[in-house]
Coordinates of N, CA and C in Angstrom, one line a residue:
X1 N 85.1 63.1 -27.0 CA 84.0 62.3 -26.7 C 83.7 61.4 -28.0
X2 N 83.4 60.4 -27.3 CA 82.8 59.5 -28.8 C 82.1 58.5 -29.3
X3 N 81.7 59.0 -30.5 CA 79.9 58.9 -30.8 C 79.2 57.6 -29.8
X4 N 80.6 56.4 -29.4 CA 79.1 55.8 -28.9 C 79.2 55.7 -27.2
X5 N 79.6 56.7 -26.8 CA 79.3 56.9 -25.4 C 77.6 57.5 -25.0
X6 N 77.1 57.6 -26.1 CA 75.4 57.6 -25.7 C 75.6 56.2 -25.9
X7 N 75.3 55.4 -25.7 CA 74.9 54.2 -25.8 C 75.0 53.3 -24.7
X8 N 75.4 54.2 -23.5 CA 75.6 54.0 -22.2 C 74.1 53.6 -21.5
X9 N 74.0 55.1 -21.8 CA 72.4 55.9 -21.3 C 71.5 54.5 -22.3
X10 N 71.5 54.8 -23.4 CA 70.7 54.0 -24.1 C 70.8 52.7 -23.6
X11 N 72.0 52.2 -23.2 CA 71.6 50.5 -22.8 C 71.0 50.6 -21.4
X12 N 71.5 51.9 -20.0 CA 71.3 51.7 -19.1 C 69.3 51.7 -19.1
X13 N 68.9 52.2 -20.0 CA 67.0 52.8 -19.9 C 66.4 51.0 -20.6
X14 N 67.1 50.7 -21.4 CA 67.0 49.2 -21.8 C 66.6 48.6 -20.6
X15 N 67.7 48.5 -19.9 CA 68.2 47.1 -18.5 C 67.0 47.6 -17.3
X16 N 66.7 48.7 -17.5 CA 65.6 49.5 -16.6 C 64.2 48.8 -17.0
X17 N 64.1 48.9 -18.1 CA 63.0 48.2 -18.6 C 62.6 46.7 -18.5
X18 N 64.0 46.4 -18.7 CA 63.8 44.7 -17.9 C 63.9 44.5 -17.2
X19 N 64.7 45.3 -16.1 CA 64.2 44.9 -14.3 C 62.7 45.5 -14.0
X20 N 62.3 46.1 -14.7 CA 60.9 46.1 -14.4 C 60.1 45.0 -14.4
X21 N 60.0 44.9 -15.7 CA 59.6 44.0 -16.3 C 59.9 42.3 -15.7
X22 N 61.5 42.0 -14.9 CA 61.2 41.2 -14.1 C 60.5 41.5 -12.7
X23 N 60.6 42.4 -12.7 CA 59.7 42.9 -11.2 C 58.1 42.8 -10.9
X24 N 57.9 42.8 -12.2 CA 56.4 43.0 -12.8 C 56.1 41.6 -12.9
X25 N 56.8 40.6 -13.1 CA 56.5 39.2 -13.3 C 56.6 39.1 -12.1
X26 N 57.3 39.2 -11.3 CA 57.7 38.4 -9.2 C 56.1 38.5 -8.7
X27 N 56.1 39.9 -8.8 CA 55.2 40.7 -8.3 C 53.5 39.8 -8.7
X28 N 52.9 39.3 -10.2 CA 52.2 39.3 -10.3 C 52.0 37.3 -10.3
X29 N 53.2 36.8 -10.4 CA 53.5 35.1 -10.0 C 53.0 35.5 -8.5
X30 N 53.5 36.3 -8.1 CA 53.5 36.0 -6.1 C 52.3 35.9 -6.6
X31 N 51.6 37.5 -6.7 CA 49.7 37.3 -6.1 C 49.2 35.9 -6.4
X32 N 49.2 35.5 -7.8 CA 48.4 34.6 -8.5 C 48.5 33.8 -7.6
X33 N 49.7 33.2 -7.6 CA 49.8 31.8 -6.8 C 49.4 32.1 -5.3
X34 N 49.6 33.4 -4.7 CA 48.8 33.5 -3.1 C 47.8 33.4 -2.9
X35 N 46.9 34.2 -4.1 CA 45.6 34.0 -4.1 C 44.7 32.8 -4.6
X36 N 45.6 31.9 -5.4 CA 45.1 30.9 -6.3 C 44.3 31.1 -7.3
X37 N 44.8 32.0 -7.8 CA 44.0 32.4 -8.9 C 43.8 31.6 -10.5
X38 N 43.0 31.4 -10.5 CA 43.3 30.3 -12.1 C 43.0 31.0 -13.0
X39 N 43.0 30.5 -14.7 CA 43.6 31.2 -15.4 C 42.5 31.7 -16.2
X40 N 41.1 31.1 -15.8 CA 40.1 32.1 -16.2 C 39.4 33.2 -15.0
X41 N 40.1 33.5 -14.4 CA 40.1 34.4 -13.3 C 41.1 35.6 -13.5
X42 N 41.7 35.9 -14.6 CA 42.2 36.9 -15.8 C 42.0 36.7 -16.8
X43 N 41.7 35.8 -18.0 CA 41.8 35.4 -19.2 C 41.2 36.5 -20.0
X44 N 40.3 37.6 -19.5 CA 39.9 38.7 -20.0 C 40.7 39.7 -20.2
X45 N 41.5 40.5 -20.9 CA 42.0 41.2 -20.8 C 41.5 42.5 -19.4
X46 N 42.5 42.9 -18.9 CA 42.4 44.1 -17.8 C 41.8 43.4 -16.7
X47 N 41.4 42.2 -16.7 CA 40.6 41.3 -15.1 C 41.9 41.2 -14.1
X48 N 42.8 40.6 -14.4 CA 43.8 41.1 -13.6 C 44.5 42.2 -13.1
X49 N 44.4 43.2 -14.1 CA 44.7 44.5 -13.2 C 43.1 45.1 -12.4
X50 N 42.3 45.2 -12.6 CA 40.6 45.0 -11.9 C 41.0 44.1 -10.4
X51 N 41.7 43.1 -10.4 CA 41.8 42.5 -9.1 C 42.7 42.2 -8.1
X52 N 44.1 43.4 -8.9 CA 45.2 43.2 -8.3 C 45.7 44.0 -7.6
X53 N 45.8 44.4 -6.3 CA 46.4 45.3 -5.5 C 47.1 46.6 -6.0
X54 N 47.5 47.7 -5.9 CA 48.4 48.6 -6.5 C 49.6 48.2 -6.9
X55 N 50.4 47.2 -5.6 CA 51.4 46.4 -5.6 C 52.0 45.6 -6.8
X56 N 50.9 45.1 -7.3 CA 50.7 44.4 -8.3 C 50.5 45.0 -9.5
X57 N 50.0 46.1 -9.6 CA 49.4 46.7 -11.5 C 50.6 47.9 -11.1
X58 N 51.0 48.3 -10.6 CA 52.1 49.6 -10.7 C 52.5 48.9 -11.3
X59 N 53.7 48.3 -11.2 CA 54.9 47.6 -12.0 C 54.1 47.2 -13.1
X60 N 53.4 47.2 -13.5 CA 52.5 46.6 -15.1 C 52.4 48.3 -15.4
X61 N 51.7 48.9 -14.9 CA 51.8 50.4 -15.2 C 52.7 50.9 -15.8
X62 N 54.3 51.1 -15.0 CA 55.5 51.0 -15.0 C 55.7 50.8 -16.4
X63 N 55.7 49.7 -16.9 CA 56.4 49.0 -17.7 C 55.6 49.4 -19.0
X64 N 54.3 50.1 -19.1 CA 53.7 50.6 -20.0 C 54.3 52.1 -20.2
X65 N 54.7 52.4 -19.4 CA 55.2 53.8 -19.2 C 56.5 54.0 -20.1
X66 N 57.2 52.8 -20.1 CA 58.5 52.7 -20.4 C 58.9 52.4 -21.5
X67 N 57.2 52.2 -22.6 CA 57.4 52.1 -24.2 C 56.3 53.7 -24.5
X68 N 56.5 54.0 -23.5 CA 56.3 55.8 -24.0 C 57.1 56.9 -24.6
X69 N 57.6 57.6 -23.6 CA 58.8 58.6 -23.8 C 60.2 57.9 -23.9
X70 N 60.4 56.6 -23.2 CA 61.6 56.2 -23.6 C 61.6 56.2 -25.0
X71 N 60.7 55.7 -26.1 CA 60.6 55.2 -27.4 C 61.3 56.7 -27.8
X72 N 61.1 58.0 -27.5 CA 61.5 59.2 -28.0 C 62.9 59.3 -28.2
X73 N 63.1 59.2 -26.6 CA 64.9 59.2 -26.4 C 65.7 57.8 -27.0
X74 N 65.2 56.8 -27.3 CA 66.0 55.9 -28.4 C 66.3 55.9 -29.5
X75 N 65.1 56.8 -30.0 CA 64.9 57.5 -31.4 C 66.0 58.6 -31.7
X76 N 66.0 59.7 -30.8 CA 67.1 60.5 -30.7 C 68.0 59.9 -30.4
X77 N 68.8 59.0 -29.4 CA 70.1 58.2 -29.3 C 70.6 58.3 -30.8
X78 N 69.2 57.2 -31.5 CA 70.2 56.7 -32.9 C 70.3 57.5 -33.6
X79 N 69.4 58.8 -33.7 CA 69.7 60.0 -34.5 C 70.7 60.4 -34.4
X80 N 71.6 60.5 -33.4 CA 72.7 61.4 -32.8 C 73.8 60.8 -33.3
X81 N 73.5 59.4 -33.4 CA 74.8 58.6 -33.9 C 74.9 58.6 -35.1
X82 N 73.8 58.5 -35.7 CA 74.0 57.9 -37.2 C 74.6 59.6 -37.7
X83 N 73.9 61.1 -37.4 CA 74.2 61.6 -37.5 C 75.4 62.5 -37.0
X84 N 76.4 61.5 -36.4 CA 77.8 61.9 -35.5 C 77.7 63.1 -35.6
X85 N 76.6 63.6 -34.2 CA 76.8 64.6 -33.3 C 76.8 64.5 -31.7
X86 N 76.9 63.2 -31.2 CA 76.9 63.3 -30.1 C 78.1 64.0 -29.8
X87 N 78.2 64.6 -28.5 CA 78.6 65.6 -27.9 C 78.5 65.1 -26.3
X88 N 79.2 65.8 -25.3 CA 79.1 66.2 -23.7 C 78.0 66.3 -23.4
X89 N 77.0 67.7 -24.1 CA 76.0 68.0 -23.8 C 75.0 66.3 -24.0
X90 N 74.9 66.5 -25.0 CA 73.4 65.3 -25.6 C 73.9 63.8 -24.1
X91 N 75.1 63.6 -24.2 CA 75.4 62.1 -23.2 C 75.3 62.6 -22.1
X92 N 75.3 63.6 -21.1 CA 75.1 64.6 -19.9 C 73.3 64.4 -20.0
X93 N 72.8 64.8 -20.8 CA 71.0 65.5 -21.3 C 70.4 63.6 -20.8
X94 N 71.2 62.6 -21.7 CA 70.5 61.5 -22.0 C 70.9 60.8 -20.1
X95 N 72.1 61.2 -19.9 CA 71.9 60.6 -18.4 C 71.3 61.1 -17.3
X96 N 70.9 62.1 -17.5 CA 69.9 62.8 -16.5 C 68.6 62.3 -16.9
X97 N 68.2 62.1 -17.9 CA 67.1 61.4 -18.4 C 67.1 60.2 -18.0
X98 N 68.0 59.2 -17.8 CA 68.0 57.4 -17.1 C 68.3 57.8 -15.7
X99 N 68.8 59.0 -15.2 CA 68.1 59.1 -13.5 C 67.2 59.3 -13.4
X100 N 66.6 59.9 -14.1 CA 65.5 60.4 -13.0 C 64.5 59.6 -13.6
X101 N 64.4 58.5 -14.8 CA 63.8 57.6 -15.4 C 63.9 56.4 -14.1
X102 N 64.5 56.1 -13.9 CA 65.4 55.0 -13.0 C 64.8 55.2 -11.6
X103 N 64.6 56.6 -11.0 CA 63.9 56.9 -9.8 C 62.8 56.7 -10.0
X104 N 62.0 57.2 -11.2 CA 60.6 57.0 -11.4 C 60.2 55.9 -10.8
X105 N 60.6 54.8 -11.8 CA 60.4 53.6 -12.0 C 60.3 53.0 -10.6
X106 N 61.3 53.0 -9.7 CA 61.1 52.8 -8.4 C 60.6 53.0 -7.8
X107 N 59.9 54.2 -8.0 CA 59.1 55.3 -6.7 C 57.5 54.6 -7.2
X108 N 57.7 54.0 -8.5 CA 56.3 53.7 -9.6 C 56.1 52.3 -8.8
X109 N 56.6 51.4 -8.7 CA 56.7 50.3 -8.4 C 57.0 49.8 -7.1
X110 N 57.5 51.0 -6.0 CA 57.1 51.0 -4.7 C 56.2 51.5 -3.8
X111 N 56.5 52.5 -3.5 CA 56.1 53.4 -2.5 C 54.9 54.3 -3.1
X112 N 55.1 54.7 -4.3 CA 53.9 55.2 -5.3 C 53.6 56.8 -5.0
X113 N 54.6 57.3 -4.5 CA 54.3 58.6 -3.8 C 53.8 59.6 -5.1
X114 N 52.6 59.9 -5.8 CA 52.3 60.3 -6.7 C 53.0 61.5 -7.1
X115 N 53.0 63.0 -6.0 CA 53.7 63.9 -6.4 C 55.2 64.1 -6.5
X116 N 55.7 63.1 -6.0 CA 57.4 62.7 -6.5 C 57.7 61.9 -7.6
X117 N 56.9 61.4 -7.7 CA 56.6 60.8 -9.2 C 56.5 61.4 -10.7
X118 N 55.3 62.5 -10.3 CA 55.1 63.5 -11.1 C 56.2 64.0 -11.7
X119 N 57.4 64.8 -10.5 CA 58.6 65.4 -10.4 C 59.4 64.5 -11.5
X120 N 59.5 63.2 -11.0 CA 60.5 62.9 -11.8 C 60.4 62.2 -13.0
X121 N 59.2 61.8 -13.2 CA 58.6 62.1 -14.6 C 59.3 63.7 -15.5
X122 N 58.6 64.2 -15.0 CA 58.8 65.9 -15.5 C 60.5 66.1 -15.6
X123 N 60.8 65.8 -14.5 CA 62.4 66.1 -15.0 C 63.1 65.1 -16.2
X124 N 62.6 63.7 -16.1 CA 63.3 63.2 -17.1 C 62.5 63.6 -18.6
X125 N 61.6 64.0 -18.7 CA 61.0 64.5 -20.0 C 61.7 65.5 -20.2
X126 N 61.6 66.2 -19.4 CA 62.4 67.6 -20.0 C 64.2 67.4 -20.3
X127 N 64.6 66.4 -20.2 CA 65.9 66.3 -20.4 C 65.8 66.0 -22.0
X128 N 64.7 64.6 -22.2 CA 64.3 64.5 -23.9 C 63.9 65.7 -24.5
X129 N 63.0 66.3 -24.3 CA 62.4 67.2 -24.4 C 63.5 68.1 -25.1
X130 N 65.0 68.6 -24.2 CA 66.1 69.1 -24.1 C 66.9 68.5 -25.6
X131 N 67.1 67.0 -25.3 CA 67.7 66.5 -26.8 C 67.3 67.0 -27.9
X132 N 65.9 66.8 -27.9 CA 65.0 66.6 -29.4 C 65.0 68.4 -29.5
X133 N 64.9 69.3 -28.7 CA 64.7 70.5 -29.1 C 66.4 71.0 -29.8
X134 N 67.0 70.8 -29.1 CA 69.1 71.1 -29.6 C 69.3 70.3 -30.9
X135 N 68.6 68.9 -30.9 CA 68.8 68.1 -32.3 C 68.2 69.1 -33.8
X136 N 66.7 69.2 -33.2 CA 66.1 69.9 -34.3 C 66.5 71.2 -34.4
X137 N 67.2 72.0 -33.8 CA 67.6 73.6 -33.7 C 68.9 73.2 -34.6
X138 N 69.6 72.0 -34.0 CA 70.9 72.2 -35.1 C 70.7 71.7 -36.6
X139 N 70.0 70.6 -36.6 CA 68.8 70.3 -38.1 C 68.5 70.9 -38.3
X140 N 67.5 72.0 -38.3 CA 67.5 72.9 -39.1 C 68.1 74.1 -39.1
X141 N 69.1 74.8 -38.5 CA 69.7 75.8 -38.7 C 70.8 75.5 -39.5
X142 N 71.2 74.2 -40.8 CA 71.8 73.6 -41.4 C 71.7 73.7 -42.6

């Protein structure tokens, strides 16, 4: 294996973040312009999410979510590298973490089904969760 085969996982959670993030713009151009909304009819911060359908602030949600926990597992990525230990395990750990990141995101920004959400929330945390606990076990048992 080698070292920059995490950087798979790492770019695929990137590209996740910008299809949101274009999604999150379609999504919130459509309303404005359906509704005609002008531009002091948001200019407040949060007025636009206050007047926008679920349809519309998920994917803003979304995309807030995705300078959360992702920020953890990019931190670890480059830890792993700089510290050439990536391994099977850690690039296995980090792609279970961009599935079930990747389902989130979708289920966040469509259909919104809260307790499948939750799930896959929870599963992809626990795969970081998984990194950072094996990084720091092998850092300090060193």
């Amino acid at each position: 294996m080698t070292q920059d085969a995490i950087f798979s996982p790492f770019f695929a959670t990137v590209f996740i973040t910008l299809l949101v993030w274009v999604y999150m713009y379609i999504r919130r151009i459509s309303f404005i312009t359906s509704k005609k909304l002008s531009q002091k009819d948001f200019a407040v911060p949060g007025a636009l999410a206050q007047i926008s359908p679920a349809s519309v602030s998920n994917p803003s949600d979304n995309l807030k979510n995705l300078f959360e926990i992702p920020i953890i597992f990019y931190a670890l990525v480059l830890y792993l590298f700089i510290t050439k230990q990536v391994d099977a395990v850690y690039v296995n750990a980090a792609w279970v973490f961009v599935v079930f990141r990747a389902l989130h995101s979708a289920v966040h920004c469509t259909f919104n089904l809260i307790i499948l959400r939750f799930y896959l929330y929870l599963f992809s945390t626990l795969a970081v969760w998984f990194i950072a606990l094996r990084a720091a076990l092998i850092h300090f048992g060193t």
